[in-house]
Amino acid sequence: MNDATSWRLNPTDEMLHHAAQSLGSSRVVQVLWRFSAPLSAEALQAEWRRLDGGLLSRRAAPVRFPGARRAWVRAANSQPLHLEQRPLTDATAPQWIDAQIQEPLPTDSAALWRLAAAPYRGGCLVSLTVPHFRSDGLGILNALAGSTVARRPAGLRHSDAADALRQVGGAVVQSARWTLELVRNPRRRALIGTALRRRPAPPPGPPAQPRFFTTAIVDVDASAWEERARACGGTTNSLFLEIAANLVRAHVPRQERSDIELGIPMNLRRGAADERANALVVVPLGVPDRPVQHEDLRRTRQATKTLLEGSGAHSATLVPAPLWHLLPTRLAGALKNPGAQQTDAVASNFGQAPDAVARLAGRTAESVALRTMNVPGLHPDKARLRASLCLCRLGSRMALTVTGMPDHFGDSTSLHRLVAEELTAWGLTARPWWCAPAPDPKKG
């Protein structure tokens, strides 16, 4: 989809850019590969060059015509390939992975993304880190699998002036229909009124320091996961969501016993050719703040289905998106729906990793894992988020990544234990991702 929509910043793109500044930290997506054999420096360098010609190497440019949305323009990545010479151990591998994601990739810099590799257990680990404001996880997977060079569409209909006319026209048409709906919907009017009220000033005193989340990555048999989900009346995804809810229920203190909100990234892409940076909206799923349970997924499954059926691109903002783009910054900031960082936990299910993603620099990985992290950390007084989970399948195995506030989940060793105990309660066996056996016979 090489059109004007894909190369203009949408509300999610702009919100992620703004959050990096207003919340004092950036959301970063990290893709990890584990290989049983080394990758040559030449092959990795060729992979770096291929990625630099794709959708990850672009930046947001200001507009030249009032009312137009900012546009993505091609850019060169100033971050070179990083190769670690010293072999990693089971103890140092997590430290190396954390070090890659903590490398700064500021919004206004030419450091667009970071590719790094290190020897490990006779093979290697590879890390790719991309700021979320530059691409969502599925966009990164599409960029990895893509074989064509990214080019911004040219021509008058893709100009700033044409986009400004589209935004103004869309704002007029959609706002008229939206206003009629607003008159008939007191709940929506109350929601907008609440959003427009000025936030109370923060209490006096020094702000809370950013907290870098700890991480656990485990490997689980995909068939066992699916069988357990079916036996409990659910799906792969509803089991994933219930695991996230249980971790919050058991380990995150709450002042009020109200619903736990799980942020579900809803995919809005129209296939692998969709070139939008962030084609998703995070919708909050309310689950009961009850004692943990490991038997029934029917309620979570139905609630998820109902939520997603009523959600879509319109769920990102409280007013029509064309009108939202034309509003002053303060109003636009108030009239957006809360994102992932204002939920208790976010659960991102990436599904099956494409073969083209598993195959990097000429070899097929044993496993692919993803995680999303706040860098340099999450400010607990500005964001509600306390845990973030990612699920990715490759062949017959699932890679489950859990990151959490250390105040609640402890260090990495403690979090690994808590995750393993939760999976055991569901009848699933979790193995550390670092040393899980290679299940896929297809080796490059």
Tab-separated table of C-alpha atoms in Angstrom:
chain	number	residue	atom	x	y	z
A	1	MET	CA	0.000	0.000	0.000
A	2	ASN	CA	2.271	2.750	-1.289
A	3	ASP	CA	-0.117	5.690	-0.893
A	4	ALA	CA	-0.572	8.978	0.927
A	5	THR	CA	-2.075	7.339	4.001
A	6	SER	CA	0.949	5.177	4.692
A	7	TRP	CA	3.436	8.044	4.472
A	8	ARG	CA	1.518	10.516	6.651
A	9	LEU	CA	1.662	10.378	10.448
A	10	ASN	CA	-1.599	9.134	11.924
A	11	PRO	CA	-2.854	9.810	15.484
A	12	THR	CA	-1.006	6.795	16.919
A	13	ASP	CA	2.280	7.951	15.340
A	14	GLU	CA	1.847	11.453	16.747
A	15	MET	CA	0.820	10.207	20.200
A	16	LEU	CA	3.907	8.013	20.441
A	17	HIS	CA	6.130	10.915	19.395
A	18	HIS	CA	4.491	13.143	21.998
A	19	ALA	CA	4.678	10.490	24.730
A	20	ALA	CA	8.429	10.201	24.239
A	21	GLN	CA	8.644	13.858	25.278
A	22	SER	CA	5.790	14.308	27.769
A	23	LEU	CA	6.380	11.056	29.709
A	24	GLY	CA	10.152	11.366	29.725
A	25	SER	CA	10.748	7.999	28.072
A	26	SER	CA	10.370	6.284	24.719
A	27	ARG	CA	8.609	3.021	23.992
A	28	VAL	CA	11.051	0.740	22.152
A	29	VAL	CA	10.332	-2.532	20.326
A	30	GLN	CA	13.071	-5.182	20.400
A	31	VAL	CA	13.228	-8.236	18.143
A	32	LEU	CA	15.553	-11.036	19.298
A	33	TRP	CA	16.865	-14.015	17.351
A	34	ARG	CA	18.654	-17.078	18.734
A	35	PHE	CA	20.871	-19.016	16.301
A	36	SER	CA	22.644	-22.314	16.868
A	37	ALA	CA	25.454	-21.369	14.439
A	38	PRO	CA	27.448	-18.146	14.039
A	39	LEU	CA	26.500	-15.456	11.533
A	40	SER	CA	29.324	-13.853	9.587
A	41	ALA	CA	30.021	-10.146	9.912
A	42	GLU	CA	29.624	-9.804	6.147
A	43	ALA	CA	26.157	-11.383	6.164
A	44	LEU	CA	25.040	-9.187	9.073
A	45	GLN	CA	26.396	-6.079	7.365
A	46	ALA	CA	24.451	-6.973	4.226
A	47	GLU	CA	21.330	-7.366	6.381
A	48	TRP	CA	21.971	-3.935	7.909
A	49	ARG	CA	22.211	-2.373	4.435
A	50	ARG	CA	18.985	-4.081	3.337
A	51	LEU	CA	17.114	-2.745	6.358
A	52	ASP	CA	18.518	0.744	5.800
A	53	GLY	CA	16.823	0.760	2.403
A	54	GLY	CA	13.472	-0.159	3.903
A	55	LEU	CA	10.681	1.314	5.975
A	56	LEU	CA	12.627	1.523	9.241
A	57	SER	CA	14.902	4.237	7.859
A	58	ARG	CA	12.589	7.220	7.708
A	59	ARG	CA	11.898	10.212	9.909
A	60	ALA	CA	8.995	12.578	10.511
A	61	ALA	CA	9.323	15.857	8.625
A	62	PRO	CA	7.463	19.135	9.310
A	63	VAL	CA	4.793	20.219	6.846
A	64	ARG	CA	5.000	23.179	4.475
A	65	PHE	CA	1.251	23.771	4.257
A	66	PRO	CA	-0.986	24.522	7.280
A	67	GLY	CA	-3.456	21.774	8.083
A	68	ALA	CA	-1.466	18.934	6.510
A	69	ARG	CA	-0.252	15.997	8.554
A	70	ARG	CA	3.433	15.512	9.077
A	71	ALA	CA	5.023	13.195	6.537
A	72	TRP	CA	7.567	10.414	6.685
A	73	VAL	CA	10.675	11.027	4.574
A	74	ARG	CA	13.509	8.694	3.695
A	75	ALA	CA	16.578	8.955	5.956
A	76	ALA	CA	19.880	7.168	6.476
A	77	ASN	CA	20.493	5.388	9.768
A	78	SER	CA	23.555	6.701	11.605
A	79	GLN	CA	23.676	3.700	13.964
A	80	PRO	CA	26.242	1.227	12.575
A	81	LEU	CA	26.112	-2.528	13.001
A	82	HIS	CA	27.341	-3.478	16.491
A	83	LEU	CA	29.266	-6.741	16.849
A	84	GLU	CA	30.238	-8.059	20.287
A	85	GLN	CA	33.446	-10.103	20.190
A	86	ARG	CA	33.266	-11.738	23.621
A	87	PRO	CA	30.966	-14.778	23.831
A	88	LEU	CA	27.931	-14.321	26.039
A	89	THR	CA	27.023	-16.694	28.852
A	90	ASP	CA	23.625	-17.557	30.345
A	91	ALA	CA	24.393	-14.927	33.006
A	92	THR	CA	25.571	-12.146	30.671
A	93	ALA	CA	23.095	-12.674	27.799
A	94	PRO	CA	20.225	-10.819	29.580
A	95	GLN	CA	22.581	-7.959	30.432
A	96	TRP	CA	23.680	-7.674	26.799
A	97	ILE	CA	20.069	-7.694	25.586
A	98	ASP	CA	19.162	-4.929	28.052
A	99	ALA	CA	22.198	-2.900	26.981
A	100	GLN	CA	21.003	-2.930	23.359
A	101	ILE	CA	17.560	-1.568	24.143
A	102	GLN	CA	18.945	1.099	26.458
A	103	GLU	CA	21.030	2.705	23.713
A	104	PRO	CA	19.388	6.098	22.984
A	105	LEU	CA	17.455	6.494	19.725
A	106	PRO	CA	16.005	10.028	20.169
A	107	THR	CA	13.072	11.289	18.100
A	108	ASP	CA	15.064	14.121	16.510
A	109	SER	CA	18.298	12.225	15.801
A	110	ALA	CA	19.634	10.253	12.833
A	111	ALA	CA	20.015	7.176	15.083
A	112	LEU	CA	16.933	5.457	13.664
A	113	TRP	CA	17.338	1.821	14.781
A	114	ARG	CA	20.044	-0.486	16.132
A	115	LEU	CA	21.177	-3.919	14.925
A	116	ALA	CA	23.627	-5.885	17.095
A	117	ALA	CA	24.910	-9.450	17.424
A	118	ALA	CA	26.970	-11.402	19.931
A	119	PRO	CA	28.397	-14.977	20.092
A	120	TYR	CA	26.435	-17.317	22.365
A	121	ARG	CA	26.662	-21.083	23.016
A	122	GLY	CA	28.440	-21.785	19.732
A	123	GLY	CA	25.847	-19.721	17.851
A	124	CYS	CA	24.761	-16.141	18.383
A	125	LEU	CA	22.076	-13.777	19.590
A	126	VAL	CA	20.904	-10.909	17.389
A	127	SER	CA	19.003	-7.837	18.559
A	128	LEU	CA	17.101	-5.225	16.556
A	129	THR	CA	15.728	-2.230	18.467
A	130	VAL	CA	13.333	0.294	16.913
A	131	PRO	CA	11.523	3.168	18.665
A	132	HIS	CA	7.786	2.518	18.692
A	133	PHE	CA	7.135	5.984	17.282
A	134	ARG	CA	9.024	4.848	14.166
A	135	SER	CA	7.182	1.532	13.751
A	136	ASP	CA	4.964	-0.906	15.595
A	137	GLY	CA	5.941	-4.546	16.027
A	138	LEU	CA	4.067	-5.860	12.979
A	139	GLY	CA	5.526	-3.041	10.904
A	140	ILE	CA	8.999	-4.125	11.979
A	141	LEU	CA	8.240	-7.750	11.052
A	142	ASN	CA	6.965	-6.572	7.655
A	143	ALA	CA	10.129	-4.513	7.143
A	144	LEU	CA	12.240	-7.543	8.004
A	145	ALA	CA	10.312	-9.733	5.571
A	146	GLY	CA	10.128	-7.091	2.828
A	147	SER	CA	12.343	-7.305	-0.235
A	148	THR	CA	11.506	-4.011	-1.937
A	149	VAL	CA	13.096	-0.627	-1.339
A	150	ALA	CA	10.801	1.845	0.410
A	151	ARG	CA	9.958	4.933	-1.634
A	152	ARG	CA	7.643	7.753	-0.631
A	153	PRO	CA	4.968	8.344	-3.303
A	154	ALA	CA	5.374	11.527	-5.335
A	155	GLY	CA	2.959	13.700	-7.260
A	156	LEU	CA	0.476	16.477	-6.582
A	157	ARG	CA	-2.111	14.264	-4.860
A	158	HIS	CA	0.527	13.305	-2.264
A	159	SER	CA	1.548	16.925	-1.563
A	160	ASP	CA	1.042	18.805	1.711
A	161	ALA	CA	-1.602	21.002	0.090
A	162	ALA	CA	-3.613	17.994	-1.061
A	163	ASP	CA	-3.385	16.398	2.372
A	164	ALA	CA	-4.498	19.626	4.081
A	165	LEU	CA	-7.574	19.747	1.828
A	166	ARG	CA	-8.341	16.123	2.659
A	167	GLN	CA	-8.049	16.797	6.391
A	168	VAL	CA	-10.273	19.894	6.281
A	169	GLY	CA	-12.859	18.154	4.107
A	170	GLY	CA	-12.801	15.067	6.290
A	171	ALA	CA	-13.102	17.163	9.441
A	172	VAL	CA	-16.196	18.942	8.115
A	173	VAL	CA	-17.988	15.800	6.932
A	174	GLN	CA	-17.078	13.507	9.825
A	175	SER	CA	-17.564	16.165	12.495
A	176	ALA	CA	-21.141	16.851	11.351
A	177	ARG	CA	-22.067	13.187	11.736
A	178	TRP	CA	-20.092	12.930	14.986
A	179	THR	CA	-21.866	15.994	16.462
A	180	LEU	CA	-25.279	14.412	15.863
A	181	GLU	CA	-24.136	11.242	17.592
A	182	LEU	CA	-22.738	13.302	20.462
A	183	VAL	CA	-26.102	14.988	21.049
A	184	ARG	CA	-27.720	11.558	21.481
A	185	ASN	CA	-24.966	10.063	23.628
A	186	PRO	CA	-24.648	11.580	27.142
A	187	ARG	CA	-21.923	9.099	28.092
A	188	ARG	CA	-19.706	10.295	25.259
A	189	ARG	CA	-20.379	13.928	26.161
A	190	ALA	CA	-19.355	13.228	29.740
A	191	LEU	CA	-16.188	11.483	28.551
A	192	ILE	CA	-15.163	14.477	26.459
A	193	GLY	CA	-15.996	16.880	29.282
A	194	THR	CA	-13.779	14.930	31.648
A	195	ALA	CA	-10.959	14.872	29.088
A	196	LEU	CA	-11.096	18.644	28.606
A	197	ARG	CA	-10.862	19.491	32.299
A	198	ARG	CA	-7.400	20.537	33.332
A	199	ARG	CA	-5.444	17.876	35.159
A	200	PRO	CA	-4.649	18.638	38.811
A	201	ALA	CA	-1.124	19.836	39.451
A	202	PRO	CA	1.285	17.117	40.581
A	203	PRO	CA	2.034	17.043	44.300
A	204	PRO	CA	5.081	19.048	45.395
A	205	GLY	CA	8.389	17.278	45.683
A	206	PRO	CA	10.859	15.595	43.366
A	207	PRO	CA	9.361	13.516	40.520
A	208	ALA	CA	9.589	9.743	40.672
A	209	GLN	CA	12.658	8.287	39.000
A	210	PRO	CA	12.163	6.165	35.861
A	211	ARG	CA	11.986	2.438	36.575
A	212	PHE	CA	13.534	0.096	34.002
A	213	PHE	CA	11.449	-3.075	33.805
A	214	THR	CA	12.951	-6.491	34.470
A	215	THR	CA	12.473	-9.237	31.885
A	216	ALA	CA	11.672	-12.938	31.674
A	217	ILE	CA	11.685	-14.788	28.340
A	218	VAL	CA	10.454	-18.374	28.285
A	219	ASP	CA	9.896	-21.027	25.638
A	220	VAL	CA	6.602	-23.002	25.663
A	221	ASP	CA	5.242	-25.805	23.492
A	222	ALA	CA	2.655	-24.238	21.155
A	223	SER	CA	0.452	-27.356	20.879
A	224	ALA	CA	0.244	-27.698	24.664
A	225	TRP	CA	-0.707	-24.007	24.905
A	226	GLU	CA	-3.495	-24.417	22.337
A	227	GLU	CA	-4.809	-27.616	23.919
A	228	ARG	CA	-4.969	-26.044	27.365
A	229	ALA	CA	-6.749	-22.973	25.977
A	230	ARG	CA	-9.385	-25.132	24.249
A	231	ALA	CA	-9.899	-27.244	27.361
A	232	CYS	CA	-10.690	-24.051	29.305
A	233	GLY	CA	-13.116	-22.726	26.685
A	234	GLY	CA	-10.705	-20.200	25.226
A	235	THR	CA	-8.197	-19.474	22.484
A	236	THR	CA	-4.449	-18.993	22.325
A	237	ASN	CA	-5.008	-15.266	22.783
A	238	SER	CA	-7.514	-15.448	25.663
A	239	LEU	CA	-5.110	-17.699	27.592
A	240	PHE	CA	-2.379	-15.139	26.944
A	241	LEU	CA	-4.613	-12.341	28.275
A	242	GLU	CA	-5.621	-14.315	31.372
A	243	ILE	CA	-1.943	-14.984	32.166
A	244	ALA	CA	-1.317	-11.223	31.965
A	245	ALA	CA	-4.312	-10.535	34.229
A	246	ASN	CA	-3.180	-13.137	36.778
A	247	LEU	CA	0.295	-11.618	37.018
A	248	VAL	CA	-1.269	-8.233	37.806
A	249	ARG	CA	-3.798	-9.728	40.244
A	250	ALA	CA	-1.137	-11.594	42.179
A	251	HIS	CA	1.708	-9.087	42.262
A	252	VAL	CA	0.541	-5.493	41.670
A	253	PRO	CA	-1.079	-3.848	44.724
A	254	ARG	CA	-4.235	-1.892	43.915
A	255	GLN	CA	-5.909	0.752	46.049
A	256	GLU	CA	-9.383	-0.077	44.754
A	257	ARG	CA	-10.824	-3.430	43.740
A	258	SER	CA	-12.006	-2.320	40.316
A	259	ASP	CA	-11.475	-3.928	36.941
A	260	ILE	CA	-7.927	-4.536	35.764
A	261	GLU	CA	-7.360	-2.951	32.366
A	262	LEU	CA	-5.312	-4.884	29.813
A	263	GLY	CA	-4.151	-2.953	26.775
A	264	ILE	CA	-4.734	-4.978	23.593
A	265	PRO	CA	-3.005	-3.646	20.455
A	266	MET	CA	-5.600	-4.018	17.689
A	267	ASN	CA	-4.039	-4.535	14.277
A	268	LEU	CA	-5.394	-2.185	11.580
A	269	ARG	CA	-3.028	-3.278	8.793
A	270	ARG	CA	-4.396	-4.251	5.404
A	271	GLY	CA	-1.816	-6.942	4.759
A	272	ALA	CA	1.974	-7.102	4.566
A	273	ALA	CA	2.110	-4.338	1.929
A	274	ASP	CA	0.685	-1.777	4.386
A	275	GLU	CA	3.485	0.775	4.813
A	276	ARG	CA	2.066	2.732	7.754
A	277	ALA	CA	4.481	3.140	10.667
A	278	ASN	CA	1.936	2.389	13.397
A	279	ALA	CA	-1.229	0.738	12.127
A	280	LEU	CA	-2.781	-0.137	15.456
A	281	VAL	CA	-4.897	1.189	18.243
A	282	VAL	CA	-4.623	0.032	21.859
A	283	VAL	CA	-8.018	-0.813	23.322
A	284	PRO	CA	-8.514	-1.465	27.067
A	285	LEU	CA	-10.045	-4.780	28.087
A	286	GLY	CA	-11.561	-4.734	31.575
A	287	VAL	CA	-11.154	-8.000	33.474
A	288	PRO	CA	-12.333	-8.593	37.069
A	289	ASP	CA	-9.832	-7.929	39.852
A	290	ARG	CA	-10.586	-11.271	41.471
A	291	PRO	CA	-8.327	-13.995	42.873
A	292	VAL	CA	-6.214	-15.728	40.241
A	293	GLN	CA	-7.858	-18.668	38.462
A	294	HIS	CA	-6.572	-21.239	35.994
A	295	GLU	CA	-9.698	-23.006	34.786
A	296	ASP	CA	-12.145	-20.870	32.782
A	297	LEU	CA	-11.354	-18.643	29.766
A	298	ARG	CA	-14.892	-18.249	28.431
A	299	ARG	CA	-15.540	-14.844	29.990
A	300	THR	CA	-12.213	-13.402	28.821
A	301	ARG	CA	-12.761	-14.805	25.329
A	302	GLN	CA	-16.234	-13.299	24.985
A	303	ALA	CA	-15.222	-9.933	26.472
A	304	THR	CA	-12.288	-9.715	24.048
A	305	LYS	CA	-14.495	-10.557	21.062
A	306	THR	CA	-17.079	-7.936	22.044
A	307	LEU	CA	-14.415	-5.271	22.608
A	308	LEU	CA	-12.655	-5.832	19.287
A	309	GLU	CA	-15.908	-5.954	17.317
A	310	GLY	CA	-16.739	-2.453	18.573
A	311	SER	CA	-13.238	-1.001	18.119
A	312	GLY	CA	-11.258	0.232	15.164
A	313	ALA	CA	-9.305	3.213	13.851
A	314	HIS	CA	-11.888	5.544	15.425
A	315	SER	CA	-10.866	4.285	18.877
A	316	ALA	CA	-7.609	6.266	18.926
A	317	THR	CA	-9.205	9.695	19.447
A	318	LEU	CA	-12.301	11.113	21.142
A	319	VAL	CA	-13.082	13.252	18.076
A	320	PRO	CA	-12.842	12.374	14.368
A	321	ALA	CA	-9.211	11.883	13.337
A	322	PRO	CA	-9.196	14.622	10.622
A	323	LEU	CA	-10.496	17.140	13.178
A	324	TRP	CA	-8.007	15.890	15.794
A	325	HIS	CA	-5.104	16.639	13.439
A	326	LEU	CA	-6.261	20.252	13.093
A	327	LEU	CA	-6.547	20.947	16.834
A	328	PRO	CA	-3.923	22.841	18.882
A	329	THR	CA	-1.432	20.577	20.650
A	330	ARG	CA	-2.987	20.945	24.121
A	331	LEU	CA	-6.494	20.095	22.919
A	332	ALA	CA	-5.247	17.214	20.786
A	333	GLY	CA	-3.379	15.828	23.776
A	334	ALA	CA	-6.531	15.943	25.895
A	335	LEU	CA	-8.839	14.464	23.255
A	336	LYS	CA	-7.024	11.191	22.689
A	337	ASN	CA	-7.957	7.876	24.192
A	338	PRO	CA	-5.502	6.615	26.819
A	339	GLY	CA	-2.841	4.384	25.280
A	340	ALA	CA	-0.994	1.317	26.472
A	341	GLN	CA	0.899	3.187	29.176
A	342	GLN	CA	-2.357	4.075	30.930
A	343	THR	CA	-3.443	0.450	31.329
A	344	ASP	CA	-2.301	-1.959	34.060
A	345	ALA	CA	-0.624	-4.260	31.542
A	346	VAL	CA	-0.327	-4.485	27.778
A	347	ALA	CA	-0.455	-7.847	25.995
A	348	SER	CA	0.845	-7.969	22.403
A	349	ASN	CA	0.220	-11.205	20.501
A	350	PHE	CA	2.298	-11.204	17.298
A	351	GLY	CA	1.098	-14.601	16.146
A	352	GLN	CA	3.213	-16.758	13.844
A	353	ALA	CA	6.545	-15.219	12.834
A	354	PRO	CA	6.879	-15.342	9.027
A	355	ASP	CA	9.608	-17.581	7.637
A	356	ALA	CA	11.255	-14.502	6.138
A	357	VAL	CA	11.581	-13.010	9.633
A	358	ALA	CA	13.013	-16.204	11.130
A	359	ARG	CA	15.616	-16.268	8.351
A	360	LEU	CA	18.183	-13.530	8.921
A	361	ALA	CA	21.557	-13.065	7.249
A	362	GLY	CA	21.232	-16.365	5.428
A	363	ARG	CA	20.326	-18.608	8.383
A	364	THR	CA	17.107	-19.684	10.081
A	365	ALA	CA	16.772	-18.845	13.775
A	366	GLU	CA	15.876	-21.395	16.429
A	367	SER	CA	13.560	-18.876	18.020
A	368	VAL	CA	12.325	-15.305	17.635
A	369	ALA	CA	11.133	-13.236	20.599
A	370	LEU	CA	9.841	-9.673	20.927
A	371	ARG	CA	9.481	-7.256	23.801
A	372	THR	CA	8.397	-3.643	24.280
A	373	MET	CA	10.139	-1.507	26.883
A	374	ASN	CA	10.151	2.055	28.160
A	375	VAL	CA	13.625	3.574	27.879
A	376	PRO	CA	15.273	4.805	30.055
A	377	GLY	CA	12.339	3.538	32.107
A	378	LEU	CA	8.729	4.130	33.028
A	379	HIS	CA	7.835	7.066	35.279
A	380	PRO	CA	5.393	5.489	37.757
A	381	ASP	CA	3.837	8.853	38.617
A	382	LYS	CA	3.055	9.587	34.946
A	383	ALA	CA	2.048	6.168	33.614
A	384	ARG	CA	-0.136	3.400	34.995
A	385	LEU	CA	1.569	0.514	33.174
A	386	ARG	CA	3.138	-2.123	35.416
A	387	ALA	CA	3.695	-5.096	33.073
A	388	SER	CA	4.096	-5.729	29.358
A	389	LEU	CA	3.818	-9.121	27.658
A	390	CYS	CA	4.611	-10.279	24.119
A	391	LEU	CA	3.838	-13.628	22.503
A	392	CYS	CA	5.431	-14.877	19.277
A	393	ARG	CA	5.213	-18.313	17.676
A	394	LEU	CA	7.894	-19.916	15.504
A	395	GLY	CA	7.219	-23.453	14.328
A	396	SER	CA	6.108	-25.624	17.228
A	397	ARG	CA	7.246	-23.244	19.991
A	398	MET	CA	5.981	-20.075	21.651
A	399	ALA	CA	8.319	-17.379	22.926
A	400	LEU	CA	6.632	-15.553	25.818
A	401	THR	CA	8.271	-12.336	26.994
A	402	VAL	CA	7.181	-10.691	30.241
A	403	THR	CA	8.553	-7.383	31.463
A	404	GLY	CA	7.469	-5.848	34.740
A	405	MET	CA	8.030	-3.118	37.276
A	406	PRO	CA	10.820	-4.366	39.575
A	407	ASP	CA	9.015	-2.924	42.600
A	408	HIS	CA	6.326	-5.587	42.095
A	409	PHE	CA	8.056	-8.447	40.282
A	410	GLY	CA	11.626	-8.237	41.573
A	411	ASP	CA	14.712	-8.899	39.470
A	412	SER	CA	14.892	-11.042	36.344
A	413	THR	CA	15.416	-14.251	38.325
A	414	SER	CA	12.369	-13.556	40.469
A	415	LEU	CA	10.221	-12.661	37.441
A	416	HIS	CA	11.282	-15.863	35.646
A	417	ARG	CA	10.148	-17.853	38.680
A	418	LEU	CA	6.781	-16.062	38.872
A	419	VAL	CA	6.124	-16.581	35.153
A	420	ALA	CA	7.109	-20.264	35.349
A	421	GLU	CA	4.782	-20.756	38.336
A	422	GLU	CA	1.891	-19.113	36.484
A	423	LEU	CA	2.424	-21.320	33.432
A	424	THR	CA	2.771	-24.433	35.607
A	425	ALA	CA	-0.609	-23.635	37.158
A	426	TRP	CA	-2.061	-23.838	33.645
A	427	GLY	CA	-0.364	-27.195	33.078
A	428	LEU	CA	2.348	-25.721	30.832
A	429	THR	CA	6.105	-26.203	31.052
A	430	ALA	CA	8.294	-23.124	30.620
A	431	ARG	CA	11.972	-23.318	29.743
A	432	PRO	CA	14.411	-20.394	29.779
A	433	TRP	CA	14.584	-18.944	26.265
A	434	TRP	CA	18.368	-18.791	26.357
A	435	CYS	CA	18.910	-22.533	26.361
A	436	ALA	CA	15.685	-24.002	24.947
A	437	PRO	CA	16.317	-26.834	22.450
A	438	ALA	CA	16.043	-26.224	18.741
A	439	PRO	CA	12.654	-27.579	17.632
A	440	ASP	CA	12.760	-26.656	13.957
A	441	PRO	CA	14.686	-29.011	11.664
A	442	LYS	CA	14.941	-26.355	8.939
A	443	LYS	CA	18.395	-24.888	9.443
A	444	GLY	CA	20.049	-22.585	6.954
